[in-house]
Structure formats: structure tokens, C-alpha cells
mmCIF file of C-alpha atoms and ligand atoms in Angstrom:
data_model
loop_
_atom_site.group_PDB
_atom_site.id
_atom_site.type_symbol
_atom_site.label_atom_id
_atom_site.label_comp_id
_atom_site.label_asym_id
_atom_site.label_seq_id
_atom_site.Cartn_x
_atom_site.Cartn_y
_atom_site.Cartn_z
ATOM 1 C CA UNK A 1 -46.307 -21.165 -96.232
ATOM 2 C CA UNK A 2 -49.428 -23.120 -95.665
ATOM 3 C CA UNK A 3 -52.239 -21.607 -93.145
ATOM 4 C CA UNK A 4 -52.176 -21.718 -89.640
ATOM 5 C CA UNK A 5 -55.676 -23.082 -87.755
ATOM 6 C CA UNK A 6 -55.606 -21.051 -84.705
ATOM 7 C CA UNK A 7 -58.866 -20.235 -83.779
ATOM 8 C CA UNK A 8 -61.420 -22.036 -84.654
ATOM 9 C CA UNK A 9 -65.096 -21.854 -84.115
ATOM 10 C CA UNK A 10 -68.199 -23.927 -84.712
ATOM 11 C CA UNK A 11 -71.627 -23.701 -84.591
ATOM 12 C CA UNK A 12 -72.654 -26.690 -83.408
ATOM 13 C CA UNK A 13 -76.545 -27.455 -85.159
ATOM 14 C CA UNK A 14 -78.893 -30.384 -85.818
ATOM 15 C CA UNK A 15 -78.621 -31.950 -82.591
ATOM 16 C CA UNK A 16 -83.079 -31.998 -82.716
ATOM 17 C CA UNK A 17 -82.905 -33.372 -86.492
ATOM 18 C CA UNK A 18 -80.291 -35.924 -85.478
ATOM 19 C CA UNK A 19 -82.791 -36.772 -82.729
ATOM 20 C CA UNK A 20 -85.884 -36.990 -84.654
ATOM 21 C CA UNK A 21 -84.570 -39.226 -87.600
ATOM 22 C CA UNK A 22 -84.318 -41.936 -84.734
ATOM 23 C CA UNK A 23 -87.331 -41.371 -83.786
ATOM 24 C CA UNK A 24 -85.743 -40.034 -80.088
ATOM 25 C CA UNK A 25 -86.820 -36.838 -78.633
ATOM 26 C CA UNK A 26 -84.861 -33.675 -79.649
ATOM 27 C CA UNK A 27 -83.497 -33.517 -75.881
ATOM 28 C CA UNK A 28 -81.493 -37.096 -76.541
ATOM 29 C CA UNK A 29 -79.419 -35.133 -79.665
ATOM 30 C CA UNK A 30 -78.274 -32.630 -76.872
ATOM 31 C CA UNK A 31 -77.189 -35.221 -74.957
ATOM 32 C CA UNK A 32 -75.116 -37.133 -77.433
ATOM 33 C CA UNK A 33 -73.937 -33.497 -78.835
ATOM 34 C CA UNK A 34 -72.312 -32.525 -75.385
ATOM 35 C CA UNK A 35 -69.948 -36.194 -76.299
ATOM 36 C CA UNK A 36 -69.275 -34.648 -79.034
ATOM 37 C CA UNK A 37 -67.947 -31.319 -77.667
ATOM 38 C CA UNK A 38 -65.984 -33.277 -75.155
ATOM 39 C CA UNK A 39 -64.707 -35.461 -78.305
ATOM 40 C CA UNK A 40 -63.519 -31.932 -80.221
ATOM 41 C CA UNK A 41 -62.328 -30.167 -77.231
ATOM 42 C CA UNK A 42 -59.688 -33.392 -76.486
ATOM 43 C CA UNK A 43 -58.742 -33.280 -79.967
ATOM 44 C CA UNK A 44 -57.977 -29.686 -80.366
ATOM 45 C CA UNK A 45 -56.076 -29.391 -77.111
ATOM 46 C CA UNK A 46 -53.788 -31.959 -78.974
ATOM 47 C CA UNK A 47 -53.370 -30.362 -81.967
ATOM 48 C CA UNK A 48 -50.356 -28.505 -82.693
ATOM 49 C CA UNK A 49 -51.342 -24.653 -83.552
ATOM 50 C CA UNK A 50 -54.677 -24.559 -82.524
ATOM 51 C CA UNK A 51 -54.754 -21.942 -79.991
ATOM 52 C CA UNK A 52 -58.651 -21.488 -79.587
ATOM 53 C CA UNK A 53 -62.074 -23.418 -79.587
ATOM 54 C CA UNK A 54 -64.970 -20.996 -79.664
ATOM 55 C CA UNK A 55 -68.329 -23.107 -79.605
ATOM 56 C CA UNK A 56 -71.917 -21.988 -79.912
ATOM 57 C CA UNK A 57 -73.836 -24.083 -77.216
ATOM 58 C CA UNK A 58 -76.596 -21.285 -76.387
ATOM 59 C CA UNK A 59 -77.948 -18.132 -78.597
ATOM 60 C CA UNK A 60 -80.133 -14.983 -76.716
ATOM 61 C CA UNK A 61 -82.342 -16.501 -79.751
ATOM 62 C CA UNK A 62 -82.685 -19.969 -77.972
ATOM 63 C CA UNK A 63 -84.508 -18.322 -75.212
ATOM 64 C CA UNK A 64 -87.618 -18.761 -77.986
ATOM 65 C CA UNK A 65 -87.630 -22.506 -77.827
ATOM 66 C CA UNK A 66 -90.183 -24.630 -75.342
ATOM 67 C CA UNK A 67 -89.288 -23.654 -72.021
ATOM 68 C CA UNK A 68 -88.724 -27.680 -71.393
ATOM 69 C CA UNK A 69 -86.124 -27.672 -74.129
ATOM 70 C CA UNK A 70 -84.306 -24.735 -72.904
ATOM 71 C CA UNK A 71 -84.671 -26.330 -69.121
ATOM 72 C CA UNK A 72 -83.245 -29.751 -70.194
ATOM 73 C CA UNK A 73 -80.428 -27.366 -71.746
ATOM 74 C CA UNK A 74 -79.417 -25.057 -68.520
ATOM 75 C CA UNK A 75 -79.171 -28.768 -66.883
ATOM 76 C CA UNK A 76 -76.851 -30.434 -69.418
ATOM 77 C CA UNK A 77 -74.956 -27.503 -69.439
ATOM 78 C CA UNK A 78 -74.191 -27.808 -65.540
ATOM 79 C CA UNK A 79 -73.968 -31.245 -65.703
ATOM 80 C CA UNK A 80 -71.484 -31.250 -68.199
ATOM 81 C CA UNK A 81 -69.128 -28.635 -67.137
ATOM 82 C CA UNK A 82 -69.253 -30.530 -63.335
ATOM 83 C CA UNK A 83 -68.362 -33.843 -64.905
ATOM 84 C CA UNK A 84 -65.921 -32.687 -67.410
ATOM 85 C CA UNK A 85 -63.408 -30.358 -64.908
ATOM 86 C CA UNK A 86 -61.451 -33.286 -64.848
ATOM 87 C CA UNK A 87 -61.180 -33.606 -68.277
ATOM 88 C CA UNK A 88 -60.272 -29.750 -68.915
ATOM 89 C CA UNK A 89 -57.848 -30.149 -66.183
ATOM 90 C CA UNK A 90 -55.850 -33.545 -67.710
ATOM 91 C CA UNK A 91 -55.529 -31.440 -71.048
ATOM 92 C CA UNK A 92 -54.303 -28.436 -69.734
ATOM 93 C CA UNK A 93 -57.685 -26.688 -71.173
ATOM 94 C CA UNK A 94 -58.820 -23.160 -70.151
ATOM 95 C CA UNK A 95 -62.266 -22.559 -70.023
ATOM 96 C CA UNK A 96 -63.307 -18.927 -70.853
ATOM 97 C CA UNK A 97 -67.248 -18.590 -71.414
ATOM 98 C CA UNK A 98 -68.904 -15.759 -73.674
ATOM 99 C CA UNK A 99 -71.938 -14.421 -74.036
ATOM 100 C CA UNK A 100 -74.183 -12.370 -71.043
ATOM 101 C CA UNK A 101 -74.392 -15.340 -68.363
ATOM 102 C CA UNK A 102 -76.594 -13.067 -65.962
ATOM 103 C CA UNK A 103 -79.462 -14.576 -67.777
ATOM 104 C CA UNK A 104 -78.905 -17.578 -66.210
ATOM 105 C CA UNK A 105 -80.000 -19.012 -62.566
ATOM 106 C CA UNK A 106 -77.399 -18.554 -59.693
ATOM 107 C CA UNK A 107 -76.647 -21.857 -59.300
ATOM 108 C CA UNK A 108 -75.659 -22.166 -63.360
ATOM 109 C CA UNK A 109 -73.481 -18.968 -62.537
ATOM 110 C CA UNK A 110 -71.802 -20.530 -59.889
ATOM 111 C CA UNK A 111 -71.130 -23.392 -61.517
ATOM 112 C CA UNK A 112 -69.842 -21.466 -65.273
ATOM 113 C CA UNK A 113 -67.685 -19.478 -62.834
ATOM 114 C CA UNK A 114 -66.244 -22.149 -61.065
ATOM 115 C CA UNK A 115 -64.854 -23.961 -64.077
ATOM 116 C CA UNK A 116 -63.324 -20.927 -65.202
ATOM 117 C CA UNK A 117 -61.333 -20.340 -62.215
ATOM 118 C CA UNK A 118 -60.295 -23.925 -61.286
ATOM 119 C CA UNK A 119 -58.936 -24.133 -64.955
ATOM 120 C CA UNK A 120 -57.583 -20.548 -65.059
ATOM 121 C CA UNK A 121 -54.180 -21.692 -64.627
ATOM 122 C CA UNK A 122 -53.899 -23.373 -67.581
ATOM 123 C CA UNK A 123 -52.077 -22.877 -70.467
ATOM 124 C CA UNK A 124 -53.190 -24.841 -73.215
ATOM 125 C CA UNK A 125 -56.088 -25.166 -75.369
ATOM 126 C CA UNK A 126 -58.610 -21.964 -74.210
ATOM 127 C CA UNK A 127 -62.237 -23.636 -74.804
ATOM 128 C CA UNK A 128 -64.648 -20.684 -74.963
ATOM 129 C CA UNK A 129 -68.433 -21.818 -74.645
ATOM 130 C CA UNK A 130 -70.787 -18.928 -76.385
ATOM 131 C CA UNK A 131 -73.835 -19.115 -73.594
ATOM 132 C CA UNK A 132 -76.203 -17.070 -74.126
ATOM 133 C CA UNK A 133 -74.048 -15.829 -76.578
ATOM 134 C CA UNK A 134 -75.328 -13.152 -79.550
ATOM 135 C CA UNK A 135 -72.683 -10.963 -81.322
ATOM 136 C CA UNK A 136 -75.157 -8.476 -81.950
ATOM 137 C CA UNK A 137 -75.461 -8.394 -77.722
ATOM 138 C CA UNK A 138 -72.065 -8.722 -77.446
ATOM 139 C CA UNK A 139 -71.410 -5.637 -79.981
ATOM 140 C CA UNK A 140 -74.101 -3.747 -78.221
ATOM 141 C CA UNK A 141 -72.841 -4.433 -74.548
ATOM 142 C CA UNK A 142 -69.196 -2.987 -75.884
ATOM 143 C CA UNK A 143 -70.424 0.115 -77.500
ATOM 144 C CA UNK A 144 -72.107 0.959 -74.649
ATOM 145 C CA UNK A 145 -69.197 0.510 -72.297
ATOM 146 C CA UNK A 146 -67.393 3.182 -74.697
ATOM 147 C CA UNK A 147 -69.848 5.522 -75.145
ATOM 148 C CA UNK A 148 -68.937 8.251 -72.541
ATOM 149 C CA UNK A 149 -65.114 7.993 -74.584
ATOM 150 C CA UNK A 150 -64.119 11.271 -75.552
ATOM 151 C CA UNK A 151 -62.163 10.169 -78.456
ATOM 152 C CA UNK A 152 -63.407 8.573 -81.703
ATOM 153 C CA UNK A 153 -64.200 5.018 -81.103
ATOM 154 C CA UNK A 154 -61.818 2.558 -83.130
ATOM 155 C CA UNK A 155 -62.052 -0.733 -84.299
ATOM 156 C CA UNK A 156 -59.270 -1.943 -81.796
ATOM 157 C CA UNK A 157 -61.274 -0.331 -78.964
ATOM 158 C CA UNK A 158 -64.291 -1.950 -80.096
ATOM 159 C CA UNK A 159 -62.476 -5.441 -80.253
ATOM 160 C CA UNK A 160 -60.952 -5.387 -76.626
ATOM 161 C CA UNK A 161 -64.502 -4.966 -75.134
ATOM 162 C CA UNK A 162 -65.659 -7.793 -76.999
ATOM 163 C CA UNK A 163 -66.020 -11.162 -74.888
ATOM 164 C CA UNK A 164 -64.476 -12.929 -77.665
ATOM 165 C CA UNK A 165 -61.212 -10.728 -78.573
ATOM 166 C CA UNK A 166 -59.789 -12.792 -80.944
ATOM 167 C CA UNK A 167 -60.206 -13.110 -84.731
ATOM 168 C CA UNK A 168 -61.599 -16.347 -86.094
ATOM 169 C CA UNK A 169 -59.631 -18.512 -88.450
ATOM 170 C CA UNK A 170 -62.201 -21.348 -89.330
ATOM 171 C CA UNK A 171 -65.769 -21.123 -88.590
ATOM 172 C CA UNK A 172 -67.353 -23.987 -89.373
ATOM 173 C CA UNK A 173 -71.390 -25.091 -88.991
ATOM 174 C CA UNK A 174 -72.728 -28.599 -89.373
ATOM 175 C CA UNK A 175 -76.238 -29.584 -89.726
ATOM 176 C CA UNK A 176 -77.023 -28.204 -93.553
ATOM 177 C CA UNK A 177 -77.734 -24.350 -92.965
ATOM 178 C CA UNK A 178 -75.949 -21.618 -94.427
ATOM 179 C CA UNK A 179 -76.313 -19.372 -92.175
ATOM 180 C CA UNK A 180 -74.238 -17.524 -89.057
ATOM 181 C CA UNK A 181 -77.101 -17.274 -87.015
ATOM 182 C CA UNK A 182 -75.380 -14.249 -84.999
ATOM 183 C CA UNK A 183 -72.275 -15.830 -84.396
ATOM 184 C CA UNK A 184 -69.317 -14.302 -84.117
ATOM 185 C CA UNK A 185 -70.227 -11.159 -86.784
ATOM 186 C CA UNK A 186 -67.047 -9.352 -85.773
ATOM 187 C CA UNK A 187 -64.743 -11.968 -85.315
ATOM 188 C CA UNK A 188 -65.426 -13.540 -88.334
ATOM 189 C CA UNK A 189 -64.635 -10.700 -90.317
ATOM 190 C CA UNK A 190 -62.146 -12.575 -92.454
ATOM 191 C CA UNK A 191 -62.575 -16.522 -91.541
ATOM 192 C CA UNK A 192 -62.534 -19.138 -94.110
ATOM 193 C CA UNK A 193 -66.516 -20.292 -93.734
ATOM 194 C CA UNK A 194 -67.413 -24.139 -94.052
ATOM 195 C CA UNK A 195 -70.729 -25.743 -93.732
ATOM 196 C CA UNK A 196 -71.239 -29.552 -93.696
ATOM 197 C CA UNK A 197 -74.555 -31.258 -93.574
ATOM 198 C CA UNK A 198 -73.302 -33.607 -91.276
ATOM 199 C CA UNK A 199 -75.331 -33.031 -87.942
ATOM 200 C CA UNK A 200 -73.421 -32.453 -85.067
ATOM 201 C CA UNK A 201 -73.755 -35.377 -83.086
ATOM 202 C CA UNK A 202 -72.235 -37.155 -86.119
ATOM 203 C CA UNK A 203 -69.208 -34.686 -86.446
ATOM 204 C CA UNK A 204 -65.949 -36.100 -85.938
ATOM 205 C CA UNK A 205 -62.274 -35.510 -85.551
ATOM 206 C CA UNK A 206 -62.008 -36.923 -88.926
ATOM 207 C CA UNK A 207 -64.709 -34.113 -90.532
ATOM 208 C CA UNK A 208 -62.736 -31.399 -88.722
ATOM 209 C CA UNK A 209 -58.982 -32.746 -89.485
ATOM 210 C CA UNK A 210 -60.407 -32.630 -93.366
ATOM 211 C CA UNK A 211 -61.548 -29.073 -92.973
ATOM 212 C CA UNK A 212 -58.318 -28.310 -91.151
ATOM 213 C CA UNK A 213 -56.658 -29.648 -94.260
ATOM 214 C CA UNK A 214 -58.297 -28.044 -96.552
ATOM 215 C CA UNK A 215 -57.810 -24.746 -94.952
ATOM 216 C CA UNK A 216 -54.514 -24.943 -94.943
ATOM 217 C CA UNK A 217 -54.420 -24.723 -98.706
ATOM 218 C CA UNK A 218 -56.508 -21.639 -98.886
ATOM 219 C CA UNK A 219 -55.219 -18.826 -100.483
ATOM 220 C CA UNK A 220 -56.065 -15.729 -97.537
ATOM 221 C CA UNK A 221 -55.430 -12.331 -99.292
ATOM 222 C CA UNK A 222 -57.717 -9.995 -96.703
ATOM 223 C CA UNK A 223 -58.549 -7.601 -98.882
ATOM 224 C CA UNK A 224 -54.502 -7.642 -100.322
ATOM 225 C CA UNK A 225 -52.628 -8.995 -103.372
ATOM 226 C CA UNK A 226 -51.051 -12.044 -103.257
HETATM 227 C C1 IPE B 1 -78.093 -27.045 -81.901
HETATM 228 O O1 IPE B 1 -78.974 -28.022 -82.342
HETATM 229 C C2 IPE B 1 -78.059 -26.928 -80.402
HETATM 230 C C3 IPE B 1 -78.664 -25.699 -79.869
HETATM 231 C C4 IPE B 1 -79.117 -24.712 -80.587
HETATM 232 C C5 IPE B 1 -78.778 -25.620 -78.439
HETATM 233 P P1 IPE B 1 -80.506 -27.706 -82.593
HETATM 234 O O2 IPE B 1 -81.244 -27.931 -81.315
HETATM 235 O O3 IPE B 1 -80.675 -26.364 -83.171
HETATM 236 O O4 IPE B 1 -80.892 -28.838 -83.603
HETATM 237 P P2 IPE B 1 -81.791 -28.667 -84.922
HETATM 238 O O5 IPE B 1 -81.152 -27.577 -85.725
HETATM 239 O O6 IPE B 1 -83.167 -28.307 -84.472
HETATM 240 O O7 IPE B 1 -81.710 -30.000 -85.569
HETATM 241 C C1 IPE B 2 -77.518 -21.739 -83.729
HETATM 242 O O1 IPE B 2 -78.399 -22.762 -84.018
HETATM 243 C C2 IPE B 2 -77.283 -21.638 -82.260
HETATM 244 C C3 IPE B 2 -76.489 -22.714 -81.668
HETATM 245 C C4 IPE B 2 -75.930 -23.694 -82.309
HETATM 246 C C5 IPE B 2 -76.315 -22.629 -80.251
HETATM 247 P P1 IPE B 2 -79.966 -22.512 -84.147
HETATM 248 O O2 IPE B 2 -80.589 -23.807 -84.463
HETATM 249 O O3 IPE B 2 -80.466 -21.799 -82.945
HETATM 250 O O4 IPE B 2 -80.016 -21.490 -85.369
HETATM 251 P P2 IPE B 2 -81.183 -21.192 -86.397
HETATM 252 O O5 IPE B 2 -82.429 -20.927 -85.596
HETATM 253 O O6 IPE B 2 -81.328 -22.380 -87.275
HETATM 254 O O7 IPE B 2 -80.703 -19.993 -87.150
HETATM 255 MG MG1 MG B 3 -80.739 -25.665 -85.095
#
């Protein structure tokens, strides 16, 4: 029996490099990136078996960058979520953001919370945003709701008090690094790992139906014989 793609998660990089070759500024690769997620999202929602889209929009290591970049960033990220309710909504997708969002102003709050609860009803496709996302930070913020537990911690204790609860299938990053950049460290325990050079305003549905393909060929033991 082939592989099931249920959960899927990307790491969506080189949206500044994409920028930069065209001699735009970094901010414009943000801009055509968020088309991209919206391009992904669609696609996934109607795909047969995929379950889960888990995308890394913001790290706690992003706060580094200029504080211009990272303003231009809390802005596209309201603008898009305002604009694309609609679109959630028409493809029956839930919206479920990770990550420690208390970082972020009020008004970003308000608007991150009231996506989630206008698409809360719906069934299909759950689209998980990682904003201000770090797994380390999301590790740390578990153990530490555990830590007056009597009884040994477990690993299925740990993983319900995770933001992100469910195991990764795919992980895939674009834009040339080989890295996981704090992503997902718990979740990805066993995913099949795929990096593309391809920068992520270039991605397509065609890139990610290939990797889908070839994942379904891949022989997943974890840790057993087959
Ligand atoms: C990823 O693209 C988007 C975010 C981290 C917000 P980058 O902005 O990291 O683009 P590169 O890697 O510098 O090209
Ligand atoms: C990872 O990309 C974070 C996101 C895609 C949101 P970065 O560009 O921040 O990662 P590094 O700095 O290359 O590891
Ligand atoms: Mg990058």
C-alpha cells in the first residue's frame, strides 16, 4: 500500500532572494509569497487525503530582522488573513494558528483570532499558520504546563500540550537550505524531509504534487522491519 500525505508541512524560505534577483526589495517576495500560500492552501483543501497544512510564516528568530521588515510582515499577515476569510470559507478550510501570538499587537490578535473562529466550523482542510512559531518555545511552553504533574511525564503527555499535536508526514523547505530552522522538532520525528532550491514564491502545485508522488513510494519503516 502506497503512503498516505496527511500532514504536510513547509517551510516556506527565499522570499528576500527571490526579491533581490529582480532587483525588488525583499518586502515585494513577501508579498508574492502570501499568493503563493493562498495558491497551496486551495490546492491541498482539494486533495484527497491531505488532512493538514502546517506552514512556517513567522519564527521567535524573525524577531532579529530590521524592525521595517518584520513591520511590513505583522501587516501582510493581517492583510492577508482579512482578505482571504472568504477564501478559507469557500473551501471548507479551518484555520488553527501556532506558535505564542501574545507577541503580537492587539489588533493582529484580534484579527488571528477572528479567522479562527469564523472558520471553526469547518471541516475540511485545517491550515495551521506557525506565527511566531519556535518548537523549541513550543516544547518549553508544554513542559512547563506539566511540571507540577505528579506522575512521570510521557511522550503522549508531552504531545497533547503541543500547539501542533499532530505528527508530520512531509516536511518540505524550498529556497536551497538544509536546514529545519526550529520547525516542527517534535513533530517531525519521523517525516520524509525534502528540500528544493526552488524559492518559494516560485513553488507550485506542480513542485508539491511531484513531492507528493514521490512520497508515496517511500519505503517508511520507523524504526521497524519491513
Ligand atoms: C521566508 O523568506 C519568509 C520569512 C522568514 C518570513 P525569507 O525572508 O527568509 O527569504 P530569504 O531566505 O532571505 O531569501
Ligand atoms: C525559516 O526561515 C523561518 C520561516 C520560513 C518563517 P529563515 O529564513 O528565518 O531561516 P534561517 O535564518 O535561514 O535559518
Ligand atoms: Mg530565509
Amino acid at each position: 500500500m502506497s503512503n498516505q500525505a496527511k500532514h504536510i508541512a513547509i517551510i516556506m524560505d527565499g522570499n528576500g532572494r527571490w526579491a533581490e534577483l529582480q532587483g525588488k526589495k525583499r518586502v515585494k517576495g513577501h508579498e508574492v509569497g502570501a499568493k503563493v500560500v493562498k495558491e497551496i492552501t486551495t490546492y491541498c483543501s482539494n486533495t484527497k487525503d491531505i488532512e493538514r497544512l502546517t506552514l512556517y510564516a513567522f519564527s521567535t528568530e524573525n524577531w532579529k530582522r530590521p524592525r521595517l521588515e518584520v513591520e511590513f510582515l505583522m501587516k501582510l499577515l493581517d492583510t492577508y488573513l482579512k482578505n482571504e476569510l472568504s477564501v478559507y470559507l469557500e473551501n471548507n478550510v479551518r484555520f488553527e494558528p501556532i506558535g505564542d501570538i501574545r507577541a503580537f499587537s492587539k489588533s493582529l490578535q484580534k484579527t488571528i483570532k477572528m479567522v479562527e473562529e469564523k472558520t471553526s466550523h469547518c471541516d475540511g482542510l485545517i491550515q495551521s499558520l506557525a506565527l511566531n512559531y519556535g518548537s523549541q518555545d513550543e516544547i518549553i511552553r508544554a513542559i512547563n504546563t506539566l511540571k507540577d504533574t505528579k506522575d512521570d511525564i510521557t511522550a503522549e503527555m508531552i504531545s497533547n500540550q503541543l500547539d501542533c499535536k499532530c505528527d508530520v508526514d512531509i516536511l518540505i523547505r524550498t529556497g536551497g537550505d538544509n536546514r529545519l530552522s526550529n520547525f516542527l522538532l517534535w513533530q517531525a520525528a519521523y517525516a520524509e524531509l525534502f528540500f528544493t532550491d526552488t524559492l518559494w514564491p516560485d513553488f507550485t502545485t506542480k513542485e508539491l504534487e511531484k513531492i507528493i508522488k514521490k512520497f508515496t513510494k517511500v519505503e517508511r519503516r520507523f524504526g521497524g522491519l519491513k
